[in-house]
Structure formats: structure tokens, C-alpha cells
CSV table of C-alpha atoms in Angstrom, one decimal:
chain,number,residue,atom,x,y,z
P,1,MET,CA,-93.3,54.8,-28.0
P,2,SER,CA,-91.2,51.8,-28.8
P,3,ALA,CA,-89.2,53.7,-31.4
P,4,LEU,CA,-88.6,56.6,-29.0
P,5,LYS,CA,-87.5,54.3,-26.1
P,6,PRO,CA,-83.9,53.7,-27.4
P,7,LEU,CA,-83.6,57.5,-28.1
P,8,LEU,CA,-84.7,58.4,-24.6
P,9,GLN,CA,-82.3,55.8,-23.2
P,10,ALA,CA,-79.5,57.3,-25.1
P,11,ILE,CA,-80.3,60.8,-23.9
P,12,ALA,CA,-80.4,59.6,-20.3
P,13,THR,CA,-76.8,58.4,-20.4
P,14,PRO,CA,-73.9,60.5,-19.2
P,15,ARG,CA,-72.5,60.7,-22.8
P,16,GLY,CA,-75.9,61.1,-24.5
P,17,ALA,CA,-77.4,63.9,-22.4
P,18,PRO,CA,-74.7,66.6,-23.0
P,19,ALA,CA,-74.3,65.5,-26.6
P,20,ALA,CA,-78.0,65.7,-27.3
P,21,LEU,CA,-78.1,69.2,-25.8
P,22,VAL,CA,-75.3,70.3,-28.1
P,23,LEU,CA,-76.9,68.8,-31.1
P,24,VAL,CA,-80.3,70.3,-30.4
P,25,SER,CA,-78.7,73.7,-29.9
P,26,VAL,CA,-76.8,73.4,-33.2
P,27,VAL,CA,-80.0,72.5,-35.0
P,28,VAL,CA,-81.9,75.4,-33.4
P,29,VAL,CA,-79.1,77.8,-34.3
P,30,ALA,CA,-79.1,76.6,-37.9
P,31,ILE,CA,-82.8,77.0,-38.3
P,32,LEU,CA,-83.1,80.3,-36.5
P,33,ALA,CA,-79.9,81.9,-37.6
P,34,ASP,CA,-81.8,84.8,-39.2
P,35,HIS,CA,-83.4,85.7,-35.8
P,36,LEU,CA,-80.4,84.9,-33.6
P,37,ALA,CA,-77.6,86.6,-35.5
P,38,PRO,CA,-77.0,90.2,-34.2
P,39,HIS,CA,-75.6,91.3,-37.6
P,40,ALA,CA,-75.9,90.3,-41.2
P,41,TYR,CA,-73.4,87.7,-42.1
P,42,ASP,CA,-72.2,89.7,-45.1
P,43,ALA,CA,-72.2,93.2,-43.6
P,44,GLN,CA,-68.7,94.6,-44.1
P,45,ASN,CA,-67.0,97.4,-42.2
P,46,LEU,CA,-63.3,97.7,-42.9
P,47,MET,CA,-63.0,100.3,-40.1
P,48,ARG,CA,-63.8,97.5,-37.6
P,49,ALA,CA,-61.7,94.7,-39.2
P,50,ASN,CA,-60.0,92.1,-36.9
P,51,LEU,CA,-61.5,93.4,-33.7
P,52,PRO,CA,-61.1,91.1,-30.7
P,53,PRO,CA,-64.2,89.7,-28.9
P,54,SER,CA,-66.2,92.4,-27.3
P,55,ALA,CA,-69.8,93.3,-26.2
P,56,ASP,CA,-70.6,94.6,-29.7
P,57,HIS,CA,-69.0,91.5,-31.4
P,58,LEU,CA,-69.1,88.5,-29.1
P,59,LEU,CA,-66.5,86.6,-31.1
P,60,GLY,CA,-64.7,89.5,-32.8
P,61,THR,CA,-64.6,90.4,-36.5
P,62,ASP,CA,-62.8,89.1,-39.5
P,63,GLU,CA,-60.5,90.9,-42.0
P,64,PHE,CA,-63.6,92.5,-43.6
P,65,GLY,CA,-65.1,93.7,-40.4
P,66,ARG,CA,-67.8,91.1,-40.5
P,67,ASP,CA,-69.2,89.8,-37.2
P,68,LEU,CA,-67.8,86.4,-36.6
P,69,PHE,CA,-70.5,85.3,-34.2
P,70,SER,CA,-73.2,85.9,-36.8
P,71,ARG,CA,-71.2,84.2,-39.5
P,72,ILE,CA,-70.7,81.1,-37.3
P,73,LEU,CA,-74.5,81.0,-36.7
P,74,TYR,CA,-75.2,81.1,-40.4
P,75,GLY,CA,-72.3,78.7,-41.0
P,76,ALA,CA,-74.1,76.1,-38.9
P,77,ARG,CA,-77.0,76.2,-41.4
P,78,ILE,CA,-74.6,75.7,-44.3
P,79,SER,CA,-72.3,73.1,-42.8
P,80,LEU,CA,-75.0,71.1,-41.1
P,81,GLY,CA,-77.4,71.4,-43.9
P,82,VAL,CA,-75.0,70.2,-46.5
P,83,ALA,CA,-73.8,67.3,-44.3
P,84,VAL,CA,-77.3,66.1,-43.3
P,85,THR,CA,-78.7,66.4,-46.9
P,86,SER,CA,-75.8,64.6,-48.4
P,87,ILE,CA,-75.7,61.8,-45.9
P,88,GLY,CA,-79.5,61.4,-46.2
P,89,ALA,CA,-79.2,61.0,-49.9
P,90,SER,CA,-76.3,58.7,-49.5
P,91,VAL,CA,-78.1,56.5,-47.0
P,92,ALA,CA,-81.2,56.3,-49.3
P,93,ILE,CA,-79.2,55.3,-52.4
P,94,GLY,CA,-76.9,52.9,-50.4
P,95,LEU,CA,-79.9,51.3,-48.8
P,96,VAL,CA,-81.7,50.6,-52.1
P,97,VAL,CA,-78.5,49.4,-53.8
P,98,GLY,CA,-77.5,47.2,-50.9
P,99,ALA,CA,-81.0,45.8,-50.3
P,100,VAL,CA,-81.4,44.8,-54.0
P,101,ALA,CA,-77.9,43.3,-54.2
P,102,GLY,CA,-78.3,41.3,-51.0
P,103,TYR,CA,-81.8,40.0,-51.9
P,104,ALA,CA,-81.2,39.2,-55.5
P,105,GLY,CA,-77.7,37.7,-55.1
P,106,GLY,CA,-75.9,36.1,-58.0
P,107,TRP,CA,-74.8,38.3,-60.9
P,108,VAL,CA,-76.9,41.2,-59.7
P,109,ASP,CA,-75.1,41.2,-56.4
P,110,ARG,CA,-71.7,40.9,-58.1
P,111,ILE,CA,-72.3,43.8,-60.5
P,112,LEU,CA,-73.8,46.2,-58.0
P,113,MET,CA,-71.1,45.5,-55.4
P,114,ALA,CA,-68.4,45.9,-58.0
P,115,VAL,CA,-69.7,49.4,-58.8
P,116,VAL,CA,-69.9,50.2,-55.1
P,117,ASP,CA,-66.4,49.0,-54.4
P,118,LEU,CA,-65.1,51.3,-57.1
P,119,THR,CA,-65.9,54.2,-54.8
P,120,TRP,CA,-65.0,52.4,-51.6
P,121,ALA,CA,-61.5,51.8,-53.0
P,122,PHE,CA,-60.6,55.5,-52.7
P,123,PRO,CA,-60.7,57.9,-49.7
P,124,GLU,CA,-63.8,60.2,-49.5
P,125,ILE,CA,-61.7,63.3,-49.9
P,126,LEU,CA,-60.1,62.0,-53.1
P,127,ILE,CA,-63.5,61.2,-54.6
P,128,ALA,CA,-64.8,64.6,-53.6
P,129,LEU,CA,-61.9,66.4,-55.2
P,130,VAL,CA,-62.3,64.5,-58.4
P,131,LEU,CA,-66.0,65.2,-58.6
P,132,ILE,CA,-65.6,68.9,-57.7
P,133,ALA,CA,-62.9,69.2,-60.4
P,134,ILE,CA,-65.5,67.9,-62.9
P,135,LEU,CA,-68.6,69.8,-61.5
P,136,GLY,CA,-66.9,73.0,-60.3
P,137,PRO,CA,-66.8,74.4,-56.8
P,138,GLY,CA,-70.0,75.2,-54.9
P,139,LEU,CA,-72.5,73.8,-52.4
P,140,GLY,CA,-74.2,71.6,-55.0
P,141,SER,CA,-71.0,70.0,-56.0
P,142,THR,CA,-70.0,69.5,-52.4
P,143,ALA,CA,-73.3,67.8,-51.7
P,144,VAL,CA,-72.9,65.5,-54.7
P,145,ALA,CA,-69.3,64.7,-53.7
P,146,ILE,CA,-70.2,63.8,-50.1
P,147,THR,CA,-73.2,61.7,-51.3
P,148,VAL,CA,-71.1,59.6,-53.7
P,149,GLY,CA,-68.1,59.4,-51.3
P,150,TYR,CA,-70.1,57.8,-48.4
P,151,MET,CA,-72.6,55.8,-50.4
P,152,ALA,CA,-70.5,52.6,-50.5
P,153,GLN,CA,-70.4,52.0,-46.7
P,154,PHE,CA,-74.2,52.2,-46.5
P,155,ALA,CA,-74.7,49.9,-49.5
P,156,ARG,CA,-72.3,47.4,-47.9
P,157,LEU,CA,-74.0,47.6,-44.5
P,158,ALA,CA,-77.5,47.2,-46.0
P,159,ARG,CA,-76.4,44.3,-48.1
P,160,ALA,CA,-74.9,42.5,-45.1
P,161,GLN,CA,-78.2,43.0,-43.1
P,162,ILE,CA,-80.4,41.7,-45.9
P,163,VAL,CA,-78.2,38.7,-46.5
P,164,ALA,CA,-78.4,37.8,-42.7
P,165,LEU,CA,-82.2,38.4,-42.6
P,166,LYS,CA,-82.9,36.2,-45.7
P,167,GLY,CA,-82.3,33.1,-43.7
P,168,GLU,CA,-84.7,34.0,-40.8
P,169,THR,CA,-87.7,31.7,-40.3
P,170,TYR,CA,-90.3,34.5,-40.7
P,171,VAL,CA,-88.9,35.2,-44.2
P,172,GLU,CA,-89.4,31.6,-45.2
P,173,ALA,CA,-92.9,31.7,-43.7
P,174,THR,CA,-93.8,34.8,-45.6
P,175,ILE,CA,-92.6,33.3,-48.9
P,176,GLY,CA,-94.6,30.2,-48.1
P,177,LEU,CA,-97.7,32.4,-47.7
P,178,GLY,CA,-97.2,33.6,-51.3
P,179,ALA,CA,-95.6,37.0,-50.7
P,180,GLY,CA,-94.0,38.6,-53.7
P,181,HIS,CA,-90.4,39.7,-53.9
P,182,VAL,CA,-91.2,43.5,-53.6
P,183,HIS,CA,-93.6,42.9,-50.7
P,184,LEU,CA,-91.0,40.7,-48.9
P,185,LEU,CA,-88.2,43.2,-49.4
P,186,MET,CA,-90.0,46.4,-48.6
P,187,ARG,CA,-92.3,45.3,-45.9
P,188,HIS,CA,-90.1,42.8,-44.0
P,189,LEU,CA,-86.4,42.9,-44.9
P,190,VAL,CA,-85.7,46.6,-45.4
P,191,PRO,CA,-87.5,47.8,-42.2
P,192,ASN,CA,-85.5,45.3,-40.1
P,193,ALA,CA,-82.2,46.3,-41.8
P,194,LEU,CA,-83.0,50.1,-41.5
P,195,THR,CA,-81.9,50.8,-37.9
P,196,PRO,CA,-78.1,50.0,-38.2
P,197,VAL,CA,-78.0,51.9,-41.5
P,198,LEU,CA,-79.6,55.0,-40.0
P,199,VAL,CA,-77.3,55.0,-37.0
P,200,ALA,CA,-74.3,54.6,-39.3
P,201,GLY,CA,-75.6,57.5,-41.3
P,202,MET,CA,-75.8,59.6,-38.1
P,203,LEU,CA,-72.2,58.8,-37.3
P,204,ALA,CA,-71.1,59.6,-40.8
P,205,THR,CA,-72.7,63.0,-40.6
P,206,GLY,CA,-69.9,64.1,-38.3
P,207,ASP,CA,-67.4,62.9,-40.9
P,208,ALA,CA,-69.3,64.7,-43.6
P,209,ILE,CA,-69.2,68.0,-41.6
P,210,VAL,CA,-65.4,67.6,-41.5
P,211,LEU,CA,-65.2,66.8,-45.2
P,212,GLU,CA,-67.4,69.8,-46.0
P,213,ALA,CA,-65.2,72.0,-43.9
P,214,THR,CA,-62.1,70.6,-45.6
P,215,LEU,CA,-63.5,71.4,-49.0
P,216,GLY,CA,-64.5,74.9,-47.8
P,217,TYR,CA,-61.0,75.4,-46.4
P,218,PHE,CA,-59.6,74.8,-49.9
P,219,GLY,CA,-62.2,77.2,-51.4
P,220,LEU,CA,-64.1,74.3,-53.1
P,221,GLY,CA,-67.3,74.5,-51.0
P,222,ALA,CA,-69.5,77.5,-50.2
P,223,GLN,CA,-68.4,80.5,-52.2
P,224,PRO,CA,-68.0,84.0,-50.7
P,225,PRO,CA,-69.8,85.7,-49.1
P,226,LEU,CA,-71.7,82.6,-47.9
P,227,PRO,CA,-70.3,81.6,-44.5
P,228,SER,CA,-68.9,78.1,-44.1
P,229,TRP,CA,-67.0,77.0,-41.1
P,230,GLY,CA,-64.2,75.6,-43.2
P,231,ALA,CA,-64.0,78.7,-45.4
P,232,MET,CA,-63.9,80.9,-42.3
P,233,MET,CA,-61.0,78.9,-41.0
P,234,SER,CA,-59.3,79.3,-44.4
P,235,SER,CA,-59.6,83.0,-44.3
P,236,GLY,CA,-58.2,83.0,-40.7
P,237,VAL,CA,-55.0,81.2,-41.6
P,238,GLY,CA,-53.3,84.3,-43.0
P,239,GLN,CA,-54.0,86.3,-39.9
P,240,MET,CA,-53.5,83.5,-37.3
P,241,PHE,CA,-51.2,85.7,-35.2
P,242,LEU,CA,-53.0,89.0,-35.8
P,243,ALA,CA,-56.6,87.8,-35.2
P,244,PRO,CA,-56.5,84.1,-34.0
P,245,TRP,CA,-60.2,84.2,-33.1
P,246,VAL,CA,-61.0,84.1,-36.8
P,247,ILE,CA,-59.7,80.5,-37.1
P,248,VAL,CA,-60.2,79.3,-33.5
P,249,PHE,CA,-63.9,79.8,-33.1
P,250,PRO,CA,-65.1,78.2,-36.3
P,251,GLY,CA,-62.7,75.3,-35.5
P,252,LEU,CA,-64.3,75.0,-32.1
P,253,ALA,CA,-67.7,74.9,-33.7
P,254,ILE,CA,-66.7,72.0,-36.0
P,255,ALA,CA,-65.0,70.1,-33.2
P,256,ILE,CA,-67.8,70.5,-30.7
P,257,THR,CA,-70.5,69.5,-33.2
P,258,VAL,CA,-68.6,66.4,-34.5
P,259,VAL,CA,-67.7,65.2,-31.0
P,260,ALA,CA,-71.4,65.6,-29.9
P,261,ILE,CA,-72.5,63.6,-32.9
P,262,ASN,CA,-70.1,60.8,-32.2
P,263,LEU,CA,-70.9,60.7,-28.5
P,264,PHE,CA,-74.7,60.6,-29.0
P,265,GLY,CA,-74.3,58.0,-31.8
P,266,ASP,CA,-72.2,55.8,-29.5
P,267,ALA,CA,-74.9,56.1,-26.8
P,268,LEU,CA,-77.6,55.3,-29.3
P,269,ILE,CA,-75.7,52.2,-30.5
P,270,ASP,CA,-75.5,50.9,-26.9
P,271,ALA,CA,-79.2,51.6,-26.4
P,272,LEU,CA,-80.2,49.8,-29.5
P,273,GLN,CA,-77.7,47.0,-28.9
P,274,ILE,CA,-76.6,46.9,-32.5
P,275,ARG,CA,-72.8,47.3,-32.2
P,276,ASN,CA,-72.2,43.8,-33.7
P,277,ARG,CA,-74.6,44.5,-36.6
P,278,LEU,CA,-72.7,47.7,-37.5
P,279,ARG,CA,-69.5,45.7,-37.7
P,280,GLU,CA,-71.0,43.3,-40.3
P,281,GLY,CA,-70.8,45.9,-43.0
């Protein structure tokens, strides 16, 4: 119950309640897209191309006559799935690297942080473009690019937490009782450093959604006919004045999801009282 208490406190706030409702809705839509979508996401009908929103097509159709509402529902699965998976991997790698660097110190710390700083020296979009140029476009390449692009901030944050915790009295007492390095790190230091890293990961998920959409917009993410919010916006640019709904509705989906993530994350930070710990990274 103690782990759920900050979560419930965040949900009870004026910012957290609507944000949590939006996020739960997006997750449900992503999971149940097969059952909620009124049409197949790749079903084409050129005779019904660029139709405005109507009872048959709630958000209209695109240039191939595909139902935009169905594609946005399936797009939630792709955009959210890639972002969550990538950030999850990035958090895991960054936590391990940062924890080892912070605990070991010395030359191990210097070498690991030098490698981490190589990625932190460049914007995430630039790292993503370089990696996709090497690996080729696609969802797998996008996931790898996002993972590498965001890993540095979690490694730095984890390292800062471990360095601060090493000086605590309970750590000295544990060492005095004969605890080994692995036991001390995995049973005492990492669990106490985990919360701010996870919250930072949640906030970064919103940025990852935007990055995935950006790559999709340039045709480097999900490949046709897979629906991606960014790729859908890209196809709508050429017909912005003919069928503006093709670019407006996917853009709204991205904006609403990212704003909800940021609002709920901010409410959770206040509930956990870890704002200063997040700044340490």
C-alpha cells in the first residue's frame, strides 16, 4: 500500500486526475485497438478518399480512403509501444551503468561516464538520425535510437543518487556487518535510487513519443501500411488545405498524450517529494 500511496495522491490532484484518465484511456485504446477500431487500419477505398468526418468515418479518411479514426487507434499501439519499450530499456541500461559508476568510483566511474557523455553531448534527434542511417528505417531501428539517445540522462541521474546514498549511515552499518558489494548495491543502494529514475523515465516517455513521431514524419519510423501518428501527419502535409483532418487529428493525439504524461509526472513528483533529487542528475 505504501508504494501505491504517492500514486493515489497524484491521481487525487487537479492536475493528476484528468491526466491519469487520459493516460489510462490511451493505454486501453492501444491494447484493445483490434476490438475498438471500426475498420481495418490498412483497408483502402479510393472512392472514399479524403472524406470529412462523418457517422461512417468519425475522423474522416485519408488520401487512400483509409479510416483515420481506426488508424489513430492502431497508431496509439505503435507510438506508445515504441516509446515505452525504448524508455524502459534505456532506464534499465542507464540504471545499471550509473549505479556501477557511482558505486565503484575512480577509473571505472571516469570511463563509464566518458562513454555516457559521448551520447549526452548530442541532441537525441541527431543520435537517432545517425543510428537509423546505419541500421535502416523501421520500428526496430527507431526503438534502438530512442534507447541510446535517452540512456545518458538516466545513467547520470542514477550515478548521482548512488554517490549521495553511499555516505548514509545505514550503508556504513551494512558494510560493517560484512555485506558484500553486490548485496549492498542491489539490496540497499539501487532500490533507494530507483524512484527518481523511474519518474524521470515516465517524463521522458512523452519526449520519446515526440521523437518517434518526428522520425515517422520523415519516413524513418514505422513503414507503410503500419499506422504511426508521425507518419500520418507526414502524409497529411501534402493535403493540408484539401483534407486538414488528416494532419490535425494525429497531431492532437500526440499533443494530448504528451501533455497528460507531463502533467501526471509533475503531480507524481510532488507526491513523492523528489523534485530536488531529480535535479541532482
